[in-house]
Amino acid sequence: MSDEKADVSASSAPDVQAPPAPAKRIPEATVLRLPVYQRILAELVRAGARTVSSEQLAELARLNAAKVRKDLSLLGSFGTRGSGYDPGFLISQIDRALGVDENWSVAIVGIGNLGRALTNSAAFASRGCQVTSLFDIDPAVVGEEIRGMKVRHMDEIATLGAEDRPDIGVITTPGWSAQGVADLLVRAGVTSLLNFAPRVLDVPPSVHLRYVDLSIELQVLGFYRARQEEDGRAGSHGGERGPLMRAVGLSARSDLD
Amino acid sequence: MSDEKADVSASSAPDVQAPPAPAKRIPEATVLRLPVYQRILAELVRAGARTVSSEQLAELARLNAAKVRKDLSLLGSFGTRGSGYDPGFLISQIDRALGVDENWSVAIVGIGNLGRALTNSAAFASRGCQVTSLFDIDPAVVGEEIRGMKVRHMDEIATLGAEDRPDIGVITTPGWSAQGVADLLVRAGVTSLLNFAPRVLDVPPSVHLRYVDLSIELQVLGFYRARQEEDGRAGSHGGERGPLMRAVGLSARSDLD
DNA sequence: TCATGTGAAAACGTTCACAGCA
DNA sequence: TGCTGTGAACGTTTTCACATGA
């Protein structure tokens, strides 16, 4: 296995695009957890933590330490035996692994409550993605300016040139128009879709498609709740107090956002 | 999630874990797919389909037929050899398996764009869950009436009696207040939380906690996009035309929502 | 001494392939 | 014939346990 801990020096150097070699193929299960670590690490950094152990990370992420170590070791050997990991450095490595340097452009179609929430979401506006265009069909909304972007009419999607074409299309319309929007986006050449509308979309297999289904999350949560009650092992998990957020040194005053 | 059957062995008699025998224990991976089937089935019913095969379901869900059959067989033997499954009946069986009959009450805390989107979401208002209360801290919002519910001040969470206590708390506040809200809910006895705020929450292990992280979805989508490009096998997936939505008999006119 | 990193083992999930039934 | 339901093979993920290094 390749040891590319070499380029540790100054992380912010105007270094070349050099992706030293992805080391290993990162398994899907790990990919899904990386952003979780990232978020936790960001909070630790904000709280001033200098190091973090796999066990601490595990507790915050509600996983176990071995899994955390395996996941992180796939990115390279970035820990220090005996003390742990440097949160800031880890973030940069995860960013690299996730390809955050790519900076995808994102179009949001459907500027209702959800579309607005996403547009304004700080999280959505960073970390490798940037919302670059907004579309709607309602004349009352088209033309409105949100965060410096004018909402355009959906018909304009068809006229997007290769230049303006977003990398990722986010669908936040009502269900009844989601398929039409998807067709528009696909025809315009968009190859990645994130669908929030409560509809199953029919797009070519070559298009990457993910669903975020708000009601599914609720249902799944309800299911586990029910299972837990059935099992009779309610609260059997152990401790009464929350994880070691505080132990790590996170005070309650992370009021900056 | 782990199995703590181990710690039972010693103390008491042969473990009388005797469950009401709901067929089999449904694995987590399947639980996550069940709501997906449900949504597809609902659309098939709306389109008037009388039967559906595992292969059709698989294509719509972007899975493979064997997996669909395994999943469904865990609920019982509800298919008809030679023809397939009855969509309407399957829905009712999945509902049962997911415990949709429980009808959980849901409180939404944070009535911004996202909170409003969820409150108004048809999906959120059905399928075993009902939004029963809304909370915010902004005087401009407290008192407002949405879908027949008055938005109450967050302080009132502390005064909820066992009667009014929601089964599930949904956090849609800005990140900086999410932890405080979680503390409030937990102290009020809420044991299931769905967190949309971009914050890692520190709650006791006995509380069931799920995150819906809108930015994670984007990041993961971006990652796969990048990997696909790297692999050079772009579009290698196969067909050019979308799944058999139409073949099944779904016309484009499901304009009812 | 402490916590990482990693082979090896166990658990889990997916896919295959076909028996069984309509 | 056609499609479900399922044991058995296979691949992936998790967990264990410990050698390794700060």
Coordinates of N, CA and C in Angstrom, one line a residue, chain B residues 78-160:
Chain B
F78 N -46.5 -13.3 -0.1 CA -47.6 -12.5 -0.6 C -47.7 -12.4 -2.1
G79 N -46.8 -13.1 -2.8 CA -46.8 -13.1 -4.3 C -47.6 -14.3 -4.8
T80 N -47.8 -14.2 -6.1 CA -48.5 -15.3 -6.8 C -47.6 -15.8 -7.8
R81 N -47.1 -17.1 -7.7 CA -46.2 -17.6 -8.6 C -46.8 -17.6 -10.0
G82 N -46.0 -17.2 -10.9 CA -46.5 -17.1 -12.3 C -47.0 -15.8 -12.7
S83 N -47.5 -14.9 -11.7 CA -48.0 -13.6 -12.2 C -47.3 -12.5 -11.4
G84 N -47.1 -12.6 -10.1 CA -46.4 -11.5 -9.5 C -47.1 -11.1 -8.2
Y85 N -47.0 -9.8 -7.8 CA -47.6 -9.3 -6.6 C -48.7 -8.4 -6.8
D86 N -49.7 -8.3 -5.9 CA -50.7 -7.3 -6.0 C -50.3 -6.0 -5.2
P87 N -50.1 -4.9 -6.0 CA -49.5 -3.7 -5.4 C -50.2 -3.2 -4.1
G88 N -51.5 -3.2 -4.2 CA -52.3 -2.7 -3.1 C -52.1 -3.5 -1.9
F89 N -52.1 -4.8 -2.1 CA -52.0 -5.7 -0.9 C -50.6 -5.6 -0.3
L90 N -49.6 -5.5 -1.2 CA -48.2 -5.4 -0.8 C -48.0 -4.1 0.1
I91 N -48.7 -3.1 -0.3 CA -48.6 -1.8 0.4 C -49.0 -2.0 1.9
S92 N -50.2 -2.7 2.0 CA -50.7 -2.9 3.3 C -49.8 -3.8 4.1
Q93 N -49.2 -4.7 3.5 CA -48.2 -5.6 4.2 C -47.0 -4.8 4.7
I94 N -46.5 -4.0 3.8 CA -45.3 -3.2 4.2 C -45.7 -2.2 5.3
D95 N -46.8 -1.6 5.1 CA -47.3 -0.7 6.2 C -47.2 -1.5 7.5
R96 N -47.8 -2.6 7.5 CA -47.8 -3.4 8.8 C -46.4 -3.7 9.3
A97 N -45.6 -4.1 8.4 CA -44.2 -4.4 8.8 C -43.5 -3.2 9.4
L98 N -43.8 -2.0 8.8 CA -43.1 -0.8 9.2 C -43.8 -0.2 10.5
G99 N -44.9 -0.8 10.8 CA -45.6 -0.3 12.0 C -46.3 1.0 11.7
V100 N -46.8 1.2 10.5 CA -47.5 2.4 10.1 C -48.8 2.6 10.9
D101 N -49.3 1.4 11.3 CA -50.5 1.5 12.1 C -50.4 2.2 13.4
E102 N -49.1 2.4 13.8 CA -48.9 3.0 15.1 C -49.3 4.5 15.2
N103 N -49.2 5.2 14.0 CA -49.5 6.6 14.0 C -48.8 7.4 15.0
W104 N -47.6 7.6 14.8 CA -46.8 8.4 15.7 C -47.1 9.9 15.6
S105 N -47.1 10.6 16.7 CA -47.3 12.0 16.7 C -45.9 12.7 16.6
V106 N -45.9 13.8 15.8 CA -44.6 14.4 15.5 C -44.7 15.9 15.8
A107 N -43.6 16.4 16.5 CA -43.5 17.8 16.8 C -42.4 18.4 15.9
I108 N -42.6 19.5 15.3 CA -41.6 20.1 14.5 C -41.1 21.4 15.2
V109 N -39.8 21.4 15.5 CA -39.3 22.6 16.2 C -38.4 23.4 15.2
G110 N -38.8 24.6 15.0 CA -38.1 25.5 14.0 C -38.9 25.7 12.8
I111 N -39.7 26.7 12.8 CA -40.7 26.9 11.7 C -40.1 27.9 10.7
G112 N -39.0 27.6 10.1 CA -38.4 28.3 9.0 C -38.9 27.7 7.7
N113 N -38.1 27.9 6.6 CA -38.5 27.4 5.3 C -38.6 25.9 5.4
L114 N -37.6 25.2 6.0 CA -37.6 23.8 6.1 C -38.8 23.2 6.9
G115 N -39.0 23.8 8.1 CA -40.0 23.4 9.0 C -41.4 23.5 8.3
R116 N -41.6 24.6 7.5 CA -42.8 24.8 6.8 C -43.0 23.8 5.7
A117 N -41.9 23.5 5.0 CA -41.9 22.5 3.9 C -42.4 21.2 4.5
L118 N -41.8 20.8 5.6 CA -42.2 19.5 6.2 C -43.6 19.5 6.7
T119 N -44.0 20.6 7.3 CA -45.4 20.7 7.8 C -46.4 20.5 6.7
N120 N -46.1 21.1 5.6 CA -47.0 21.1 4.4 C -46.9 19.9 3.6
S121 N -45.8 19.2 3.8 CA -45.6 18.0 2.9 C -46.7 16.9 3.1
A122 N -47.3 16.6 2.0 CA -48.3 15.6 2.1 C -47.8 14.3 2.7
A123 N -46.6 14.0 2.3 CA -46.0 12.7 2.7 C -45.8 12.7 4.2
F124 N -45.4 13.8 4.7 CA -45.1 13.9 6.1 C -46.4 13.8 6.9
A125 N -47.5 14.1 6.3 CA -48.8 14.2 7.1 C -49.5 12.9 7.0
S126 N -48.9 11.8 6.5 CA -49.6 10.6 6.4 C -48.7 9.4 6.8
R127 N -49.1 8.2 6.3 CA -48.3 7.1 6.5 C -47.8 6.9 7.9
G128 N -48.7 6.8 8.8 CA -48.3 6.5 10.2 C -47.7 7.6 11.0
C129 N -47.6 8.8 10.5 CA -47.1 9.9 11.2 C -48.1 11.1 11.1
Q130 N -48.2 11.8 12.1 CA -49.0 13.0 12.0 C -48.4 14.1 12.8
V131 N -48.2 15.3 12.1 CA -47.6 16.4 12.8 C -48.7 17.0 13.7
T132 N -48.3 17.0 15.0 CA -49.3 17.5 16.0 C -49.0 18.8 16.7
S133 N -47.7 19.2 16.6 CA -47.4 20.5 17.2 C -46.2 21.1 16.5
L134 N -46.2 22.4 16.6 CA -45.1 23.2 16.0 C -44.6 24.2 17.0
F135 N -43.3 24.3 17.0 CA -42.6 25.2 18.0 C -41.6 26.1 17.3
D136 N -41.5 27.3 17.8 CA -40.4 28.2 17.3 C -40.1 29.2 18.5
I137 N -39.1 30.0 18.3 CA -38.7 30.9 19.3 C -38.9 32.3 18.9
D138 N -39.1 32.5 17.6 CA -39.2 33.9 17.0 C -40.6 34.4 17.3
P139 N -40.7 35.6 18.0 CA -42.0 36.1 18.3 C -42.8 36.4 17.1
A140 N -42.1 36.6 16.0 CA -42.9 36.9 14.7 C -43.5 35.7 14.2
V141 N -43.1 34.5 14.6 CA -43.7 33.3 14.1 C -44.6 32.6 15.1
V142 N -44.2 32.8 16.4 CA -45.1 32.2 17.5 C -46.5 32.8 17.4
G143 N -47.5 31.9 17.4 CA -48.8 32.4 17.3 C -49.4 32.2 15.9
E144 N -48.5 32.2 14.9 CA -49.0 32.0 13.5 C -49.7 30.6 13.4
E145 N -50.7 30.6 12.5 CA -51.4 29.3 12.4 C -51.1 28.6 11.1
I146 N -50.6 27.4 11.1 CA -50.3 26.6 9.9 C -51.0 25.3 9.9
R147 N -51.8 25.1 8.9 CA -52.6 23.9 8.8 C -53.3 23.6 10.0
G148 N -53.9 24.6 10.6 CA -54.8 24.4 11.8 C -54.0 24.3 13.1
M149 N -52.7 24.4 13.0 CA -51.9 24.3 14.3 C -51.3 25.7 14.6
K150 N -51.4 26.1 15.8 CA -50.8 27.4 16.2 C -49.4 27.1 16.6
V151 N -48.5 27.9 16.1 CA -47.1 27.7 16.5 C -46.9 28.2 17.9
R152 N -46.3 27.3 18.7 CA -46.1 27.7 20.1 C -44.7 28.0 20.4
H153 N -44.5 28.7 21.5 CA -43.1 29.0 21.9 C -42.3 27.8 22.4
M154 N -41.1 27.7 22.1 CA -40.3 26.6 22.4 C -40.3 26.3 23.9
D155 N -40.4 27.3 24.7 CA -40.4 27.1 26.2 C -41.5 26.2 26.6
E156 N -42.6 26.1 25.8 CA -43.7 25.3 26.2 C -43.3 23.8 26.1
I157 N -42.3 23.5 25.4 CA -41.9 22.1 25.3 C -41.7 21.5 26.7
A158 N -41.1 22.3 27.5 CA -40.8 21.8 28.9 C -42.0 21.5 29.7
T159 N -43.1 22.0 29.3 CA -44.4 21.9 30.0 C -45.3 20.8 29.5
L160 N -44.8 20.1 28.5 CA -45.6 19.1 27.8 C -45.9 17.9 28.8

